[in-house]
PDB file of C-alpha atoms in Angstrom:
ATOM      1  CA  UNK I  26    -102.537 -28.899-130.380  1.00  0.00           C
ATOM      2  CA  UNK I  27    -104.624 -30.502-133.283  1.00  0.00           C
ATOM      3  CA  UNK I  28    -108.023 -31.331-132.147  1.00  0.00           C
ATOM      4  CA  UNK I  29    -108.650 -35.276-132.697  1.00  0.00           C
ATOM      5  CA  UNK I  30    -111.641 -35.764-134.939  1.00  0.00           C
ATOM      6  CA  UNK I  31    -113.825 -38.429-133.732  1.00  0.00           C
ATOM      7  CA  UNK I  32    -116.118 -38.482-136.941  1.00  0.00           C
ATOM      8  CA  UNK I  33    -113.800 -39.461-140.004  1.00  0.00           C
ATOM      9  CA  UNK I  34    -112.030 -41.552-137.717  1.00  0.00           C
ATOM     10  CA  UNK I  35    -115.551 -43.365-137.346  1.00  0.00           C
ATOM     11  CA  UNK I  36    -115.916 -43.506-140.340  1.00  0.00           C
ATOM     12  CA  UNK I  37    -112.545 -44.936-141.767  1.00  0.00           C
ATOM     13  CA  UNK I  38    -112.992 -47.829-139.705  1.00  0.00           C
ATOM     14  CA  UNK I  39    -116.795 -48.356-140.835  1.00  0.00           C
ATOM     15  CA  UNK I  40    -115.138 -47.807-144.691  1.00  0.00           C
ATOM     16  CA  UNK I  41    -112.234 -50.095-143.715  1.00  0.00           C
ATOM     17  CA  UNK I  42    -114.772 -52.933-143.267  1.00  0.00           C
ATOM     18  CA  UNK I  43    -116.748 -52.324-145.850  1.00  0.00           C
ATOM     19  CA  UNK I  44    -114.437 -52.528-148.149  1.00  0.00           C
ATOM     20  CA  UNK I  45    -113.465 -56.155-146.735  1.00  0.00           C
ATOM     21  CA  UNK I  46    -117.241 -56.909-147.494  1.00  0.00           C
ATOM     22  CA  UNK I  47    -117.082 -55.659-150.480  1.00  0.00           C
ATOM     23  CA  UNK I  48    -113.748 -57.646-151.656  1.00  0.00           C
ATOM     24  CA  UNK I  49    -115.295 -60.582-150.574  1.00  0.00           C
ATOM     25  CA  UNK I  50    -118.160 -60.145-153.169  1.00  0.00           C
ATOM     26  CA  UNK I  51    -116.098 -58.745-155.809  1.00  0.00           C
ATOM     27  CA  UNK I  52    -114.171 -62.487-155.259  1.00  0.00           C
ATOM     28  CA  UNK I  53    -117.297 -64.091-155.520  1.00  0.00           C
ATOM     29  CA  UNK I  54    -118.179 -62.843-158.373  1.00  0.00           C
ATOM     30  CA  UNK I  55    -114.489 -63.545-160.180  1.00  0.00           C
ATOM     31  CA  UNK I  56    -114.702 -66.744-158.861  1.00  0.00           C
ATOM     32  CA  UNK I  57    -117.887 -67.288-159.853  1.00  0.00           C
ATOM     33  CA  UNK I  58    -117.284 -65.710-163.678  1.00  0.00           C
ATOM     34  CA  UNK I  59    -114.925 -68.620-164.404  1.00  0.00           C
ATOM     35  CA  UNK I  60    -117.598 -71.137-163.865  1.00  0.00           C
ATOM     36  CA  UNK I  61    -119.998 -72.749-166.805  1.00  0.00           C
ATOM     37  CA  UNK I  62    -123.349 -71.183-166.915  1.00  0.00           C
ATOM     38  CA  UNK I  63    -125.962 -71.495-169.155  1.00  0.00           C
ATOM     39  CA  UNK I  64    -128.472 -68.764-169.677  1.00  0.00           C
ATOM     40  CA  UNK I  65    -127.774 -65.088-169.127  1.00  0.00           C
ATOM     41  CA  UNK I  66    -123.996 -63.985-168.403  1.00  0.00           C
ATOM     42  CA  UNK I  67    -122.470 -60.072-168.465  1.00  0.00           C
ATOM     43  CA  UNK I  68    -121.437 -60.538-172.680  1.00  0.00           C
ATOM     44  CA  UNK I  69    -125.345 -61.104-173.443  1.00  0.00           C
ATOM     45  CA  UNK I  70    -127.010 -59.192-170.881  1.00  0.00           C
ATOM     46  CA  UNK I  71    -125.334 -56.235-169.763  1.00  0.00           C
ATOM     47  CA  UNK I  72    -125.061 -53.029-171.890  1.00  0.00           C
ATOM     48  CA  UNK I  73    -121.603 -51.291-170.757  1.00  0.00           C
ATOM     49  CA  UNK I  74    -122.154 -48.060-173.085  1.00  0.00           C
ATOM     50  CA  UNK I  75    -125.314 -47.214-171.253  1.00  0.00           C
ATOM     51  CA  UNK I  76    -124.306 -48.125-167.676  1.00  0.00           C
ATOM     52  CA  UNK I  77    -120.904 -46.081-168.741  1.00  0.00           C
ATOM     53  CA  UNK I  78    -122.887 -42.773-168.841  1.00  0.00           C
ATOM     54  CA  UNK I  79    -124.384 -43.310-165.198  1.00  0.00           C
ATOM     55  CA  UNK I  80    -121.493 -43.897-164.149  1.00  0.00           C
ATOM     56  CA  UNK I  81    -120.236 -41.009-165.074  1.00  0.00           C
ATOM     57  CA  UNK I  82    -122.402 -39.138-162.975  1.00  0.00           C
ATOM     58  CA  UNK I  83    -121.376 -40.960-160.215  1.00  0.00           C
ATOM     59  CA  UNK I  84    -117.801 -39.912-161.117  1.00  0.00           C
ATOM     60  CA  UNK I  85    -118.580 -36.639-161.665  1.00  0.00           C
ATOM     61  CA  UNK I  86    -120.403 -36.276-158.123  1.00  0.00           C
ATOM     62  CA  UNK I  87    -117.303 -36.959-156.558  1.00  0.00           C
ATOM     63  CA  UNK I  88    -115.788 -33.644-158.565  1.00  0.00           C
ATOM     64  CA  UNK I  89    -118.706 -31.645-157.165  1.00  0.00           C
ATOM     65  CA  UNK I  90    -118.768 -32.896-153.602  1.00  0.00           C
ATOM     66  CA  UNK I  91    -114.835 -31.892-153.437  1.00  0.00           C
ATOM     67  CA  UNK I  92    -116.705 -28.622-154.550  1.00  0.00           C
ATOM     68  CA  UNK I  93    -118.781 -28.296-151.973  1.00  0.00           C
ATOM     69  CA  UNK I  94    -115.945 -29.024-149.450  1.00  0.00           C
ATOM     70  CA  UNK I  95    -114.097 -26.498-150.508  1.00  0.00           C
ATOM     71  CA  UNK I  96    -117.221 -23.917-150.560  1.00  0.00           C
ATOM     72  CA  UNK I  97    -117.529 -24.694-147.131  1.00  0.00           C
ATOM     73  CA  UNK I  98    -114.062 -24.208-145.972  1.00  0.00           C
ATOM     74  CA  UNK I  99    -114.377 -21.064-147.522  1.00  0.00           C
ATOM     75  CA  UNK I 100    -116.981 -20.107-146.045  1.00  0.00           C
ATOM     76  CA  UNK I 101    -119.293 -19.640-148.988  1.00  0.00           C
ATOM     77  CA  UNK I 102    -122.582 -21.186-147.690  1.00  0.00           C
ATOM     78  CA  UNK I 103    -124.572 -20.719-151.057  1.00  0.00           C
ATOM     79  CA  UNK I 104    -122.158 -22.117-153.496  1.00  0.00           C
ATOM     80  CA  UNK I 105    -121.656 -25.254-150.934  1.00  0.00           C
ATOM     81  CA  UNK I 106    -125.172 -25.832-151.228  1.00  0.00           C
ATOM     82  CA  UNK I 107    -124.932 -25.781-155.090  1.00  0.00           C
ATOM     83  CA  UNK I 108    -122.177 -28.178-155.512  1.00  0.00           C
ATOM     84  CA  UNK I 109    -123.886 -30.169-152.569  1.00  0.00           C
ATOM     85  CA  UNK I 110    -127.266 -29.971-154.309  1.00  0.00           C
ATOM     86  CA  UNK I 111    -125.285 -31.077-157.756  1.00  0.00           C
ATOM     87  CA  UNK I 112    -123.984 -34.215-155.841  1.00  0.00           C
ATOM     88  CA  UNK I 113    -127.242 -35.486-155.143  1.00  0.00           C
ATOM     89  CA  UNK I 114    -128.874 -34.790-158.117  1.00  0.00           C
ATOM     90  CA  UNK I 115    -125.673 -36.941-159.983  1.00  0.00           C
ATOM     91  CA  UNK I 116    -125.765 -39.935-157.540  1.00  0.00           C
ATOM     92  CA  UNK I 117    -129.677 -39.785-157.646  1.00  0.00           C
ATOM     93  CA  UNK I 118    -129.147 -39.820-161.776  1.00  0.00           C
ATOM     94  CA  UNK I 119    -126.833 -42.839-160.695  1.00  0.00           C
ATOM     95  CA  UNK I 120    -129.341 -44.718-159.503  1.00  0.00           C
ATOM     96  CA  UNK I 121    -132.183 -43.759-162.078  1.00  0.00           C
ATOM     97  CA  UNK I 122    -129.600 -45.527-164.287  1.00  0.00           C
ATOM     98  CA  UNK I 123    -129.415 -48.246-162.198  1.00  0.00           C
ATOM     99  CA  UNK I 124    -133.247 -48.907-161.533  1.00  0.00           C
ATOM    100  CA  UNK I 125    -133.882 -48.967-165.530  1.00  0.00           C
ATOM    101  CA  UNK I 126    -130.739 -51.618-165.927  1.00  0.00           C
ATOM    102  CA  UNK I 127    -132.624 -53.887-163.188  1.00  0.00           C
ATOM    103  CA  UNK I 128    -136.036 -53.283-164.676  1.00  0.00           C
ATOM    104  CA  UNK I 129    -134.190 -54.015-168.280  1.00  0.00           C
ATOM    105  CA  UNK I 130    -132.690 -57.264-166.637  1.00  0.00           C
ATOM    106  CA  UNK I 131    -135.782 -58.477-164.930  1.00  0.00           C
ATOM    107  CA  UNK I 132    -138.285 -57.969-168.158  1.00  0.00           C
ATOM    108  CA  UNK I 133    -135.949 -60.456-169.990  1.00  0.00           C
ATOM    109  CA  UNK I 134    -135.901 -62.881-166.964  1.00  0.00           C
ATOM    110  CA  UNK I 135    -131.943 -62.210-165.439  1.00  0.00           C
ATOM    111  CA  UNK I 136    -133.277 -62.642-161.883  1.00  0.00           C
ATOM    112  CA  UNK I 137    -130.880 -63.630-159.227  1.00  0.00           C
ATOM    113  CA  UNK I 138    -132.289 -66.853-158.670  1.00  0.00           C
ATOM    114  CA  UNK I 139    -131.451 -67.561-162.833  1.00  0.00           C
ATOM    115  CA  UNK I 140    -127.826 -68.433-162.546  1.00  0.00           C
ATOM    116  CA  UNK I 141    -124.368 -67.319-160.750  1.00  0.00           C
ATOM    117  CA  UNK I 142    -123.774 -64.766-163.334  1.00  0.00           C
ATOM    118  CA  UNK I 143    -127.280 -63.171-162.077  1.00  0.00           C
ATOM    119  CA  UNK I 144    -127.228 -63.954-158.825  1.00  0.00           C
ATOM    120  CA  UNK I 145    -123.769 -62.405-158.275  1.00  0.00           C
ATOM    121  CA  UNK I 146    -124.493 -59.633-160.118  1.00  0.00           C
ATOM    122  CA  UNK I 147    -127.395 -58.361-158.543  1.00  0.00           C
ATOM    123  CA  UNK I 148    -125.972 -58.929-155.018  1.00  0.00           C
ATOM    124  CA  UNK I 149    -122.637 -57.230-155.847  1.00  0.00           C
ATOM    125  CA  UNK I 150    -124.448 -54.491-157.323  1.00  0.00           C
ATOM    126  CA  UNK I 151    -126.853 -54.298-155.433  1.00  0.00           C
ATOM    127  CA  UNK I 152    -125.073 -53.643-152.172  1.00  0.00           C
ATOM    128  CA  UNK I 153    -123.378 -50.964-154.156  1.00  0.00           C
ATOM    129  CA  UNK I 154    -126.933 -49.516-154.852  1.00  0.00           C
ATOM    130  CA  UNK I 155    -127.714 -49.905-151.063  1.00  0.00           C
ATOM    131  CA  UNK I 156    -124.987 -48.339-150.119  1.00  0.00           C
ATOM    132  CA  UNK I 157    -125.265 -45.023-152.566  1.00  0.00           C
ATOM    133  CA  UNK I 158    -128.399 -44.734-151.295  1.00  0.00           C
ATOM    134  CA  UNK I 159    -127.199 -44.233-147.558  1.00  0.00           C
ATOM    135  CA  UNK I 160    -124.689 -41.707-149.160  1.00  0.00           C
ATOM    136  CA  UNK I 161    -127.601 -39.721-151.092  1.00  0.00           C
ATOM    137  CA  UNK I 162    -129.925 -40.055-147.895  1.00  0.00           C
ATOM    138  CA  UNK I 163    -126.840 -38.493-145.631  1.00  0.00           C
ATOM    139  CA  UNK I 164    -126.301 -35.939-148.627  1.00  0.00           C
ATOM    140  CA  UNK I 165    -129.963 -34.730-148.358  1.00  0.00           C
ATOM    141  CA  UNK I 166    -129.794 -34.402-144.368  1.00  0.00           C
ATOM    142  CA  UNK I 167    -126.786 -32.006-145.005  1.00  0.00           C
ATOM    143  CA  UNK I 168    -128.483 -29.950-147.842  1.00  0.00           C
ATOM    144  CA  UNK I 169    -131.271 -29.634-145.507  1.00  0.00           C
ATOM    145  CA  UNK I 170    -129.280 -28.729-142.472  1.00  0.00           C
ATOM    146  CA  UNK I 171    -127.578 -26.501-145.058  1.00  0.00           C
ATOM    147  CA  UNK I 172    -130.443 -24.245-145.355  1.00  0.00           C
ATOM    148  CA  UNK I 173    -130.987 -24.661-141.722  1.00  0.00           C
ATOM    149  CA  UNK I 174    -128.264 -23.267-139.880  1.00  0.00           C
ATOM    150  CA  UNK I 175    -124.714 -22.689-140.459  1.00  0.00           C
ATOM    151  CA  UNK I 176    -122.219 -24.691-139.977  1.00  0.00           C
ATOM    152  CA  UNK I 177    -119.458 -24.942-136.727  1.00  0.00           C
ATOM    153  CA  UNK I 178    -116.678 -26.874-136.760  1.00  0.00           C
ATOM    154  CA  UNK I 179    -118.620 -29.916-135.828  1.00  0.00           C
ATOM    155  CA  UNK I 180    -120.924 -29.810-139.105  1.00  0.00           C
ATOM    156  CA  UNK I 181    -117.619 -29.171-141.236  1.00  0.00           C
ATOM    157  CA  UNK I 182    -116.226 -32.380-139.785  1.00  0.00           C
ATOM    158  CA  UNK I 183    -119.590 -34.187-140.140  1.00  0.00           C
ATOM    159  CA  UNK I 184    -119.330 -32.908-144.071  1.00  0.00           C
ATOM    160  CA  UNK I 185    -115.901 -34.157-144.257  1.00  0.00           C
ATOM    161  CA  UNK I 186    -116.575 -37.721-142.605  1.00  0.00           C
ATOM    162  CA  UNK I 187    -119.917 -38.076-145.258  1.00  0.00           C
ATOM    163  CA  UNK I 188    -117.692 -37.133-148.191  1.00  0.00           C
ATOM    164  CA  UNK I 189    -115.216 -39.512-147.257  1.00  0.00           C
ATOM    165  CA  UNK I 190    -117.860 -41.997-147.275  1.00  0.00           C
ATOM    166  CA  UNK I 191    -118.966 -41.097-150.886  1.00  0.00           C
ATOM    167  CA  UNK I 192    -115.819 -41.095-152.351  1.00  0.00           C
ATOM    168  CA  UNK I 193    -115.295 -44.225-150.985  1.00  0.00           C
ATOM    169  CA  UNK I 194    -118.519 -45.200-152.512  1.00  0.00           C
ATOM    170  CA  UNK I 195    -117.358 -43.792-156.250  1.00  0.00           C
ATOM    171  CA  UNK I 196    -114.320 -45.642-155.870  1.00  0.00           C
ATOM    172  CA  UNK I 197    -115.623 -48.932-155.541  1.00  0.00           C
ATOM    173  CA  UNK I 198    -117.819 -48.389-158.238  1.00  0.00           C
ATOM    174  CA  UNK I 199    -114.815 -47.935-160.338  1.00  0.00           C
ATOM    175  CA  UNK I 200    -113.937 -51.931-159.549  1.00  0.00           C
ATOM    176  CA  UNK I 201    -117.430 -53.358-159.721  1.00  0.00           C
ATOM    177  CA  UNK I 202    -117.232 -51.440-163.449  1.00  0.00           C
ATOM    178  CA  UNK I 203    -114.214 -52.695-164.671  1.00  0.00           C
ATOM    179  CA  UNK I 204    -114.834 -55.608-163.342  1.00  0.00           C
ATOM    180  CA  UNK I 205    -118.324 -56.644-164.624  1.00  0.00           C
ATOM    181  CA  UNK I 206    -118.778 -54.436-167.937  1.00  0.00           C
ATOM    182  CA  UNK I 207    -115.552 -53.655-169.045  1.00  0.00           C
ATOM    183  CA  UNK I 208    -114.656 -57.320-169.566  1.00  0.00           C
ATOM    184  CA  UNK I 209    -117.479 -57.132-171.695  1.00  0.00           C
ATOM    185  CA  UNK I 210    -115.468 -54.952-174.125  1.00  0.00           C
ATOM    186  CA  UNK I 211    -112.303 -56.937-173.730  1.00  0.00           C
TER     187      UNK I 211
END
């Protein structure tokens, strides 16, 4: 009999309404894109070549935490915490790519309180950012636990359920890209 796990079931349902929180801001923000603003909008602020390269890395850490995943299941406790260890170091390049895009934004004055464009930019992605974050902090408590102790069936499912969560993460990045910088280019 197949032994019911508790984790990724916990955390499908916390992804499941996530992802309605996040469709409601990626609406926003369409909605709000077809209104009239003056001042700073994504054709005069954003830089989707740059931001394309970060996001990369983010893309890319999903290829190396389906690494890790399948280090583990293998068994091969050194190489998981490689491809592990490669994850955070891309999402944490994620966000170093973020951080200088806000920084960039802010020195020329697109501050949420500016217009729609701005303020629906920063809080879309900005709960992105928030929510990588909790990824890279859960990543780091594995790599530790990693080095730690092996890992039972419990960890494994615990590694599974935090992937999950990180792909899930990647993937909406893929929207709030297309959606906010590749218009740019269209």
């Amino acid at each position: 009999m197949r032994r019911f796990d508790t984790a990724k079931l916990a955390v499908a349902v916390f992804i499941a309404s996530e992802a309605v929180f996040f469709a409601f801001l990626i609406i926003a923000y369409i909605y709000y894109s077809g209104a009239t603003v003056t001042g700073p909008n994504a054709a005069n602020s954003l830089d989707p070549a740059r931001t394309l390269v970060f996001t990369v890395c983010l893309l890319a850490s999903s290829g190396t935490m389906w690494m890790a995943e399948r280090r583990l299941a293998s068994a091969q406790a050194t190489a998981f915490r490689v491809w592990l260890g490669a994850t955070i170091l891309l999402g944490t390049a994620f966000m170093a790519g973020q951080a200088l895009e806000y920084a960039g934004l802010i020195s020329r004055t697109v501050v949420p309180e500016r217009n729609l464009f701005a303020a629906t930019f920063f809080t879309l992605t900005g709960f992105h950012g928030f929510h990588v974050v909790c990824g890279l902090v859960a990543l780091i408590a594995l790599f530790i636990m990693a080095f730690v102790r092996s890992f039972g069936r419990s960890e494994i499912s615990g590694v599974a359920a935090i992937s999950m969560y990180w792909h899930f993460v990647d993937a909406v990045w893929i929207f709030i890209f297309s959606l906010i910088y590749l218009t740019v280019w269209l």
